[in-house]
Amino acid sequence: MEHDDDITLWQAYRQGDRDALGALAERYYRTLLRYGLKFGVDRNVVEDSIQGIFLRLWQNRLRISETPSVKSYLLKSLRHAIMHYREYQQRFSSTELSAWEMALPDHFHADAYLVEEESFAEIVSQLERQFAALPDREREAMYLRYYKNLEVNQIADVMGVTRQSVSNFLQKALTKLRTRWMVTFNLWALILWSHLI
Amino acid sequence: MADLNTLEDFLENDRFRQWVKSPDGELKAYWEDWLTKNPSKRSVFESAVATSLLIEGRSPAISDEYIRRKISVIRQNIETSEDRRFSLPLPMSVLKWAAALIVGLGVGWVLVSQEVFFRDQDISMEGSGKGINHSSAPMPHDTVRSFTNPKSQQLLVNLPDGSSVVLSKGSSLQYDMHGGEFQRKVRLAGEGFFEVAKDPAHPFFVYTSHLTTRVLGTSFLVRSFEGEPKATVSVRTGKVSVTPAKTDERARKASPDTLLLTPNEQVSLVVATEQMVREDLNGRGRSSLPELLQKPKYEFHLTPVTQVFALLEKAYGVPIRYDAQAFGHCTLTAVLSDEPFLDKIRMICVGIEADFEVRDNQVFITGDGCGIP
């Protein structure tokens, strides 16, 4: 969730308040780290990048402008740093970069999420297969929209694409997931129906 | 109560997203209630939960204590950054800045390949017993210094003006000191990769018996072994002038005395006729060079410095000693180009805030390193 006083802190930092920038770092470190780790690069790289972002923000504070969203500004900076890193890495090595990973978090417990363990496991394994077929940017758009709670225009800013592209990513991803559901339902209907006759 | 029918309806619902993030929070009762009232929608509800969790994905446990330590490093960086405004506080920024300057000079290197031998065959070469053989005795004012590399590994020679030469196996290099001064003129027999320190007022000359290469500040490979019918000079970037050391009067008239080479051009000298032919290089003819020296520039981005050291060791054949534990976490963002070896080491040390020393032809790096706090 976006904090109301982000903008206030941002202004204070730009006027030379070190603590304000520190407070923003504190607020978004975890968010940034989690996001950065999605790109399949080493944790050290992500942490170095985050550290670098805040240091450069401080050094360039006189040239930094106002921003409608501190959160998407930071996410965008991190994405940019990591993309650069990946680009260089790929130039020098042929190792395939791992894709945007989608798996059940470790903290999952069926009871807590009000689901029935067996049916849920089935749903998850089907969804995992479905997600695996999605392009990375569709997964990333889903992540930023439904996990990081960014608006479409903010996602466009972070990912460096148009709003229309973001909407397309989300729509395509959801359509693919929905299609599977229809297939499953039809199958159930068929099974049910065949049992009846 | 919201009317939720599709996967998208759930995902777009703030209450739902909030609850998925803290399932034991205050919204738990709300969704328990919702499920009792909408039993037919359990399936789509479960799929929405699964989708949300998969989107969140797995991430390593990050303790609050860990975050606190990370933040304190960031705060410290911000705190100390202003006092060091002119040297830029972050190691990698310093290097980036320094490297940008160097790249900005727009220099390049050239590849000279020739099979030639010394005209002055009587010059005696020092033998190399245990590796690099800089004469260690105090030098008289007028003296000849010689280096020979009989080993299969390459041999690094650091010249008095800061330039560096990597000698291949079976190669020799020689230069004079006139009145204690290095004139930027060297003689080569065999193969040597040169990275010449910039000094526009004093061109740097490499003499071989068939070709003379003149540069202001660039890098190039001179190859001059016996037994090859052709000599070549190839330029990657920058400009280099090549003059054949012609002995035949007719040949001297037949082709121009000096060729100015631009990037990706190569000149071939046919030894028998002393004719020079200009050719397109297109990536040929430098396969013998170590990886680091093949490209006009080498970019590192957050590369572990240990990797960079390994590349340098391989390219220059010089052991680099450092505390692997202290420097294991250092990363480097820089562009290494054609600066001489010691300049490269100097740049990297600025970047990782370390000191260096060259002893017994080994480089010793010392410093606090970049331990993970």
XYZ file of C-alpha atoms in Angstrom:
570
model
C 0.000 0.000 0.000
C 1.240 3.449 -0.838
C 1.969 5.657 2.113
C 0.386 9.068 2.235
C 3.475 10.803 3.518
C 5.795 9.412 0.818
C 5.569 12.707 -1.011
C 6.340 14.653 2.152
C 9.410 12.543 2.810
C 10.453 12.854 -0.812
C 10.283 16.637 -0.609
C 12.216 16.710 2.655
C 14.903 14.492 1.213
C 15.288 16.684 -1.848
C 15.842 19.613 0.460
C 18.708 17.832 2.153
C 17.062 15.785 4.892
C 19.111 12.601 5.175
C 16.706 10.988 7.606
C 13.840 11.380 5.185
C 15.671 9.359 2.545
C 16.654 6.833 5.213
C 13.012 6.504 6.183
C 12.035 5.831 2.582
C 14.785 3.226 2.322
C 13.433 1.589 5.430
C 9.921 1.656 4.102
C 10.673 0.136 0.707
C 13.732 -2.043 1.208
C 11.784 -5.260 1.569
C 9.478 -4.409 -1.327
C 12.457 -3.654 -3.556
C 14.396 -6.737 -2.515
C 11.436 -9.034 -3.182
C 10.801 -7.477 -6.568
C 14.471 -7.578 -7.543
C 14.787 -11.238 -6.658
C 12.126 -12.082 -9.230
C 14.548 -11.402 -12.070
C 16.647 -14.468 -11.434
C 19.819 -12.606 -10.489
C 21.977 -13.132 -7.448
C 20.780 -11.674 -4.174
C 24.032 -9.717 -3.789
C 23.373 -8.020 -7.093
C 19.915 -6.939 -6.000
C 21.195 -5.650 -2.665
C 24.094 -3.808 -4.288
C 21.685 -2.240 -6.721
C 19.309 -1.081 -4.008
C 22.190 0.391 -2.043
C 23.417 2.142 -5.170
C 19.985 3.569 -5.909
C 19.704 5.280 -2.535
C 23.235 6.580 -2.661
C 22.756 8.045 -6.118
C 19.444 9.534 -5.036
C 21.315 11.327 -2.293
C 24.145 12.491 -4.496
C 21.809 13.726 -7.192
C 19.172 15.158 -4.865
C 19.420 18.637 -6.414
C 18.583 17.237 -9.821
C 15.825 14.863 -8.722
C 12.310 16.091 -9.436
C 9.013 15.520 -7.730
C 7.353 12.218 -8.354
C 3.710 11.177 -8.206
C 4.700 7.830 -6.704
C 7.871 7.205 -4.735
C 7.184 3.500 -4.762
C 7.014 3.157 -8.521
C 9.988 5.488 -8.895
C 12.074 3.160 -6.733
C 10.794 -0.012 -8.398
C 11.564 1.489 -11.772
C 15.108 2.422 -10.731
C 15.760 -1.073 -9.448
C 14.331 -2.684 -12.550
C 16.529 -0.496 -14.672
C 19.655 -1.405 -12.688
C 18.918 -5.116 -12.862
C 18.092 -5.052 -16.570
C 21.431 -3.382 -17.175
C 23.171 -6.014 -15.152
C 21.451 -8.819 -17.017
C 22.310 -7.252 -20.332
C 26.004 -7.182 -19.455
C 25.901 -10.640 -18.009
C 24.365 -12.041 -21.142
C 26.958 -10.375 -23.278
C 29.717 -12.227 -21.504
C 28.175 -15.573 -20.819
C 25.806 -17.874 -22.560
C 24.047 -19.051 -19.430
C 20.309 -18.783 -19.688
C 18.738 -16.505 -17.147
C 16.043 -18.108 -15.122
C 12.526 -16.974 -15.803
C 10.284 -15.043 -13.492
C 9.478 -17.726 -10.980
C 5.962 -18.538 -9.866
C 5.541 -20.965 -7.027
C 3.567 -21.305 -3.861
C 5.121 -19.246 -1.042
C 6.617 -21.196 1.852
C 4.230 -19.651 4.327
C 1.221 -21.296 2.729
C -1.184 -23.221 4.948
C -4.485 -24.422 3.591
C -6.372 -23.627 6.806
C -5.210 -20.047 6.904
C -6.394 -19.431 3.373
C -9.810 -21.002 3.904
C -9.256 -23.609 1.199
C -9.648 -27.358 1.126
C -6.238 -28.926 0.869
C -6.977 -31.508 -1.813
C -8.947 -29.485 -4.281
C -6.571 -26.610 -3.761
C -3.485 -28.692 -4.537
C -5.113 -29.690 -7.804
C -5.881 -26.070 -8.661
C -2.345 -25.010 -7.861
C -0.691 -27.648 -9.987
C -2.923 -26.747 -12.920
C -2.261 -23.047 -12.462
C 1.466 -23.611 -12.214
C 1.412 -25.209 -15.629
C -0.678 -22.328 -16.909
C 1.661 -19.708 -15.475
C 4.686 -21.460 -16.919
C 3.331 -20.712 -20.382
C 3.030 -16.980 -19.715
C 5.759 -14.644 -20.963
C 7.874 -13.037 -18.225
C 6.449 -9.593 -18.777
C 2.900 -10.842 -18.335
C 3.920 -12.407 -15.040
C 5.690 -9.231 -14.032
C 2.653 -7.106 -14.860
C 0.476 -9.475 -12.793
C 2.941 -9.210 -9.911
C 3.054 -5.430 -9.963
C -0.730 -5.123 -10.306
C -2.002 -7.790 -7.952
C 0.824 -8.141 -5.460
C 2.466 -4.707 -5.391
C -0.895 -2.987 -5.889
C 0.355 -0.591 -8.521
C -2.051 1.155 -10.889
C -1.788 0.446 -14.611
C -0.084 3.784 -15.333
C 2.464 3.135 -12.582
C 3.222 -0.301 -13.987
C 3.684 1.264 -17.417
C 6.190 3.647 -15.845
C 8.080 0.932 -14.001
C 8.264 -1.431 -16.956
C 8.913 1.308 -19.464
C 5.992 0.430 -21.731
C 2.703 2.111 -22.623
C -0.425 1.836 -20.490
C -2.061 -0.025 -23.327
C 0.701 -2.632 -23.269
C 0.231 -3.157 -19.543
C -3.526 -3.608 -20.003
C -2.792 -6.077 -22.765
C -0.343 -8.033 -20.611
C -2.907 -8.308 -17.825
C -5.799 -9.150 -20.129
C -3.840 -11.778 -21.994
C -2.637 -13.404 -18.814
C -6.111 -13.457 -17.274
C -7.685 -14.760 -20.457
C -5.243 -17.647 -20.579
C -5.956 -18.510 -16.950
C -9.697 -18.174 -17.486
C -9.662 -20.357 -20.566
C -8.316 -23.188 -18.528
C -11.106 -22.780 -16.032
C -13.738 -23.055 -18.686
C -12.100 -26.189 -19.997
C -12.064 -27.689 -16.526
C -15.664 -26.795 -15.885
C -16.711 -28.267 -19.198
C -14.848 -31.401 -18.343
C -16.597 -31.646 -15.012
C -19.910 -31.077 -16.693
C -19.130 -33.823 -19.119
C -18.125 -36.251 -16.422
C -21.201 -35.390 -14.405
C -23.392 -35.750 -17.425
C -21.879 -39.077 -18.446
C -22.512 -40.370 -14.947
C -26.097 -39.363 -15.175
C -26.874 -41.279 -18.306
C -21.055 -7.647 -0.053
C -19.216 -7.535 -3.336
C -20.480 -9.589 -6.228
C -17.502 -11.668 -7.228
C -17.791 -14.059 -10.146
C -14.539 -14.260 -12.024
C -10.885 -14.628 -11.198
C -10.355 -11.031 -12.240
C -13.099 -9.834 -9.905
C -11.200 -11.289 -6.977
C -7.793 -10.089 -8.066
C -9.080 -6.560 -8.555
C -10.800 -6.573 -5.173
C -8.803 -4.621 -2.559
C -10.304 -6.535 0.360
C -9.317 -9.792 -1.233
C -5.731 -8.723 -1.968
C -5.342 -7.320 1.507
C -6.599 -10.500 3.099
C -4.322 -12.763 1.017
C -1.342 -10.821 2.333
C -2.307 -11.406 5.947
C -4.784 -14.286 5.995
C -5.027 -14.305 9.782
C -5.779 -10.602 9.893
C -9.029 -8.802 10.543
C -10.445 -9.666 7.122
C -10.479 -13.385 7.799
C -13.955 -13.274 9.301
C -15.237 -11.344 6.302
C -14.118 -14.015 3.845
C -15.311 -16.886 6.042
C -18.675 -15.248 6.031
C -18.527 -14.681 2.282
C -17.803 -18.346 1.648
C -20.741 -19.513 3.731
C -23.019 -17.228 1.781
C -21.566 -18.165 -1.621
C -20.864 -21.911 -1.488
C -21.211 -22.233 -5.269
C -18.316 -19.853 -5.770
C -15.842 -21.799 -3.662
C -14.042 -23.096 -6.732
C -13.373 -19.686 -8.256
C -12.465 -18.384 -4.793
C -9.853 -21.091 -4.410
C -8.476 -20.418 -7.839
C -8.182 -16.737 -6.963
C -6.297 -17.599 -3.763
C -3.998 -19.917 -5.697
C -3.380 -17.300 -8.378
C -2.587 -14.624 -5.801
C -0.155 -16.863 -3.977
C 1.555 -17.948 -7.166
C 1.892 -14.344 -8.214
C 3.460 -13.508 -4.869
C 5.776 -16.447 -5.348
C 8.462 -17.837 -3.191
C 10.943 -15.446 -1.689
C 13.695 -16.025 0.838
C 12.996 -15.270 4.455
C 14.103 -11.740 5.161
C 14.284 -11.034 8.863
C 13.605 -7.600 10.288
C 17.063 -7.682 11.812
C 18.599 -8.265 8.384
C 16.677 -5.355 6.920
C 17.776 -3.163 9.828
C 21.419 -3.894 9.090
C 20.966 -3.182 5.398
C 19.250 0.095 6.163
C 22.000 1.146 8.526
C 24.527 0.638 5.736
C 22.439 2.789 3.423
C 22.079 5.455 6.096
C 25.808 5.369 6.689
C 26.500 5.768 2.987
C 24.225 8.761 2.813
C 25.794 10.158 5.981
C 29.375 9.991 4.778
C 28.719 10.710 1.153
C 28.956 14.488 1.283
C 32.349 14.652 2.943
C 33.876 12.915 0.002
C 32.162 14.812 -2.741
C 35.162 15.005 -4.986
C 36.053 11.383 -4.919
C 32.464 10.161 -5.079
C 31.660 7.855 -2.220
C 30.541 4.643 -3.798
C 33.484 2.604 -5.013
C 31.802 1.642 -8.222
C 30.839 5.225 -8.967
C 34.440 6.324 -8.733
C 35.494 3.733 -11.162
C 32.669 4.379 -13.542
C 33.630 7.999 -13.568
C 37.297 7.294 -14.061
C 36.577 4.734 -16.697
C 34.264 7.046 -18.582
C 37.079 9.571 -18.800
C 39.430 7.019 -20.158
C 36.960 5.723 -22.680
C 36.200 9.322 -23.575
C 39.743 9.761 -24.790
C 38.748 7.557 -27.674
C 41.795 5.430 -27.893
C 42.135 2.037 -29.339
C 44.545 -0.680 -30.108
C 46.172 -2.181 -33.059
C 47.264 -5.615 -33.963
C 50.566 -5.959 -35.683
C 51.547 -9.333 -36.917
C 54.771 -9.890 -38.702
C 57.469 -12.417 -38.947
C 60.623 -10.541 -38.488
C 63.687 -10.856 -36.383
C 66.076 -8.378 -34.971
C 68.373 -6.737 -37.378
C 70.905 -6.467 -34.611
C 71.130 -10.153 -34.011
C 74.133 -9.644 -31.809
C 72.108 -7.990 -29.077
C 72.195 -10.300 -26.129
C 68.974 -11.209 -24.436
C 68.695 -11.974 -20.801
C 67.543 -15.469 -20.079
C 64.532 -15.927 -17.912
C 65.019 -18.430 -15.198
C 62.089 -18.126 -12.917
C 59.602 -15.898 -14.561
C 59.733 -12.216 -15.138
C 63.187 -10.887 -15.431
C 63.379 -7.168 -14.973
C 67.005 -6.349 -14.379
C 67.069 -5.682 -10.711
C 70.522 -4.136 -10.510
C 70.672 -0.333 -10.311
C 70.878 0.981 -13.838
C 73.591 3.142 -15.247
C 72.567 6.272 -17.146
C 72.995 4.858 -20.632
C 71.910 1.327 -20.764
C 70.028 -1.286 -22.722
C 67.318 -3.240 -20.981
C 66.197 -6.560 -22.348
C 63.423 -8.983 -21.583
C 62.941 -12.462 -22.923
C 60.118 -14.866 -22.407
C 61.081 -18.483 -23.013
C 58.008 -19.843 -21.220
C 54.667 -20.786 -22.637
C 52.882 -18.383 -20.333
C 52.875 -14.728 -21.284
C 55.287 -12.308 -19.623
C 54.328 -8.831 -18.521
C 56.805 -5.993 -18.898
C 55.992 -2.622 -17.380
C 57.852 0.120 -19.196
C 59.227 3.238 -17.460
C 56.574 5.501 -19.039
C 53.776 3.362 -17.610
C 53.073 1.441 -20.811
C 52.819 -2.304 -20.607
C 53.787 -5.107 -22.948
C 52.687 -8.719 -22.765
C 55.355 -10.853 -24.391
C 54.384 -14.187 -25.918
C 56.509 -17.296 -25.700
C 59.849 -17.043 -27.444
C 59.687 -13.259 -27.720
C 62.107 -10.546 -26.709
C 61.820 -6.853 -26.063
C 64.510 -4.306 -25.743
C 64.821 -0.589 -25.161
C 67.502 1.980 -24.466
C 67.743 4.415 -21.634
C 69.529 7.542 -22.807
C 70.806 9.599 -19.924
C 68.481 7.708 -17.676
C 65.480 8.553 -19.812
C 63.159 6.242 -21.682
C 62.669 7.503 -25.233
C 59.430 5.540 -25.905
C 61.221 3.437 -28.503
C 61.351 -0.350 -28.235
C 62.593 -3.178 -30.402
C 60.665 -6.376 -30.600
C 61.437 -9.872 -31.773
C 58.511 -12.233 -31.541
C 55.075 -11.226 -30.393
C 54.051 -8.548 -27.953
C 50.783 -6.943 -26.992
C 51.306 -3.245 -26.247
C 49.179 -0.906 -24.220
C 50.766 2.469 -24.521
C 50.440 5.249 -21.974
C 49.024 8.425 -23.489
C 51.558 11.148 -24.158
C 50.660 13.117 -27.310
C 53.928 15.029 -27.250
C 55.967 11.846 -27.430
C 54.965 9.179 -29.932
C 55.693 5.596 -29.058
C 57.635 3.485 -31.589
C 57.865 -0.247 -31.986
C 60.626 -1.318 -34.302
C 60.799 -4.684 -35.917
C 62.977 -5.460 -38.872
C 60.154 -5.129 -41.388
C 57.730 -2.687 -39.878
C 57.793 0.330 -37.680
C 54.621 1.127 -35.785
C 54.079 4.611 -34.459
C 51.339 5.459 -31.986
C 50.517 8.211 -29.568
C 48.634 6.202 -27.029
C 46.868 3.029 -27.948
C 47.397 -0.694 -27.781
C 48.397 -3.229 -30.339
C 49.890 -6.608 -30.881
C 53.167 -6.917 -32.697
C 53.935 -10.367 -33.981
C 57.303 -10.951 -35.557
C 58.307 -14.580 -35.500
C 60.569 -16.121 -38.047
C 59.163 -18.268 -40.831
C 55.917 -16.583 -41.777
C 55.637 -15.104 -45.266
C 53.334 -12.277 -44.251
C 53.321 -9.490 -41.747
C 50.086 -7.864 -40.726
C 48.952 -4.835 -38.796
C 45.329 -4.674 -37.778
C 43.606 -1.830 -36.024
C 40.605 -2.211 -33.767
C 40.005 1.387 -32.769
C 41.984 4.582 -32.957
C 44.628 5.376 -35.509
C 48.022 3.898 -35.987
C 50.634 4.587 -38.616
C 52.730 1.793 -40.040
C 55.893 2.266 -42.046
C 57.681 -0.577 -43.756
C 61.383 -0.725 -43.064
C 62.200 -1.139 -46.743
C 65.525 -2.136 -47.991
C 64.687 -2.311 -51.676
C 64.655 1.002 -53.550
C 62.055 -0.135 -56.121
C 59.693 -1.374 -53.469
C 60.065 1.912 -51.633
C 58.775 3.696 -54.736
C 55.993 1.221 -55.495
C 53.951 1.678 -52.364
C 53.455 4.576 -49.975
C 55.874 4.898 -47.120
C 53.335 5.194 -44.388
C 49.859 3.771 -44.028
C 47.431 5.248 -41.604
C 45.100 2.562 -40.336
C 41.600 3.137 -39.033
C 39.418 0.709 -37.046
C 38.876 -2.751 -38.481
C 41.512 -2.295 -41.107
C 44.493 -4.477 -41.531
C 47.661 -4.080 -43.488
C 49.576 -7.060 -44.772
C 53.209 -6.851 -45.570
C 54.466 -9.556 -47.862
C 57.966 -10.020 -46.599
C 59.447 -11.202 -49.915
C 58.263 -8.221 -51.947
C 57.897 -5.695 -49.125
C 54.496 -4.740 -50.500
C 51.847 -3.520 -48.116
C 48.211 -4.375 -48.826
C 45.283 -2.842 -47.033
C 42.551 -5.301 -45.999
C 39.361 -5.431 -44.036
C 39.912 -7.042 -40.654
C 36.403 -8.064 -39.599
C 37.395 -9.914 -36.511
C 40.074 -12.134 -37.987
C 43.600 -12.503 -36.835
C 43.478 -11.827 -33.138
C 42.392 -15.180 -31.851
C 45.734 -15.690 -30.149
C 45.029 -12.860 -27.717
C 43.721 -13.578 -24.231
C 40.030 -12.939 -23.752
C 40.426 -9.617 -21.952
C 42.599 -8.157 -24.699
C 40.406 -9.183 -27.611
C 37.774 -6.518 -27.371
C 38.507 -2.805 -27.702
C 36.807 -2.401 -24.382
C 35.576 -4.667 -21.678
C 32.583 -3.670 -19.614
C 31.936 -4.859 -16.126
C 28.713 -4.279 -14.335
C 28.512 -5.286 -10.701
C 30.977 -7.988 -11.553
C 32.652 -9.681 -8.581
C 36.123 -8.164 -8.459
C 37.590 -11.623 -8.017
C 36.358 -12.416 -11.533
C 38.028 -9.303 -12.860
C 41.286 -10.240 -11.148
C 41.098 -13.697 -12.676
C 40.667 -12.192 -16.148
C 43.633 -9.891 -15.596
C 45.796 -12.729 -14.314
C 44.965 -14.719 -17.398
C 45.485 -11.859 -19.821
C 48.762 -10.600 -18.396
C 50.128 -13.749 -16.846
C 50.725 -12.019 -13.547
C 49.574 -13.505 -10.251
C 47.337 -11.152 -8.295
C 47.351 -11.851 -4.565
C 44.531 -10.697 -2.345
C 42.518 -11.754 0.650
C 39.709 -13.693 -0.987
C 37.514 -13.317 2.066
C 37.855 -9.540 2.309
C 37.478 -8.870 -1.405
C 35.111 -11.709 -2.194
C 32.108 -9.424 -1.879
C 33.495 -6.491 -3.841
C 31.839 -5.788 -7.146
C 33.099 -3.661 -9.959
C 31.332 -1.487 -12.478
C 33.816 -0.229 -14.967
C 34.980 -0.171 -18.530
C 38.463 -1.501 -19.010
C 39.952 -0.504 -22.301
C 43.489 -0.174 -23.547
C 45.054 1.478 -20.541
C 48.327 -0.135 -19.459
C 48.213 -2.954 -16.970
C 49.225 -0.920 -13.933
C 46.600 1.714 -14.766
C 43.971 -1.008 -14.841
C 45.088 -2.227 -11.429
C 45.133 1.354 -10.171
C 41.582 1.966 -11.417
C 40.255 -1.191 -9.843
C 41.937 -0.365 -6.536
C 40.306 3.054 -6.528
C 37.035 1.258 -7.113
C 37.355 -1.177 -4.261
C 39.236 1.238 -2.001
C 42.344 -0.886 -1.867
C 46.080 -0.368 -2.202
C 48.411 -2.333 -4.393
C 52.053 -3.125 -4.622
C 54.090 -4.940 -7.238
C 56.691 -7.278 -5.786
C 58.511 -10.170 -7.454
C 56.244 -9.756 -10.437
C 53.164 -10.343 -8.430
C 50.522 -7.823 -7.594
C 49.535 -7.617 -3.948
C 46.184 -6.041 -3.200
C 45.578 -4.899 0.358
C 42.662 -3.203 2.024
C 39.577 -3.672 4.142
C 37.586 -5.242 1.346
C 33.846 -5.040 1.024
C 32.529 -7.414 3.646
C 28.802 -7.880 3.845
C 27.830 -5.969 6.950
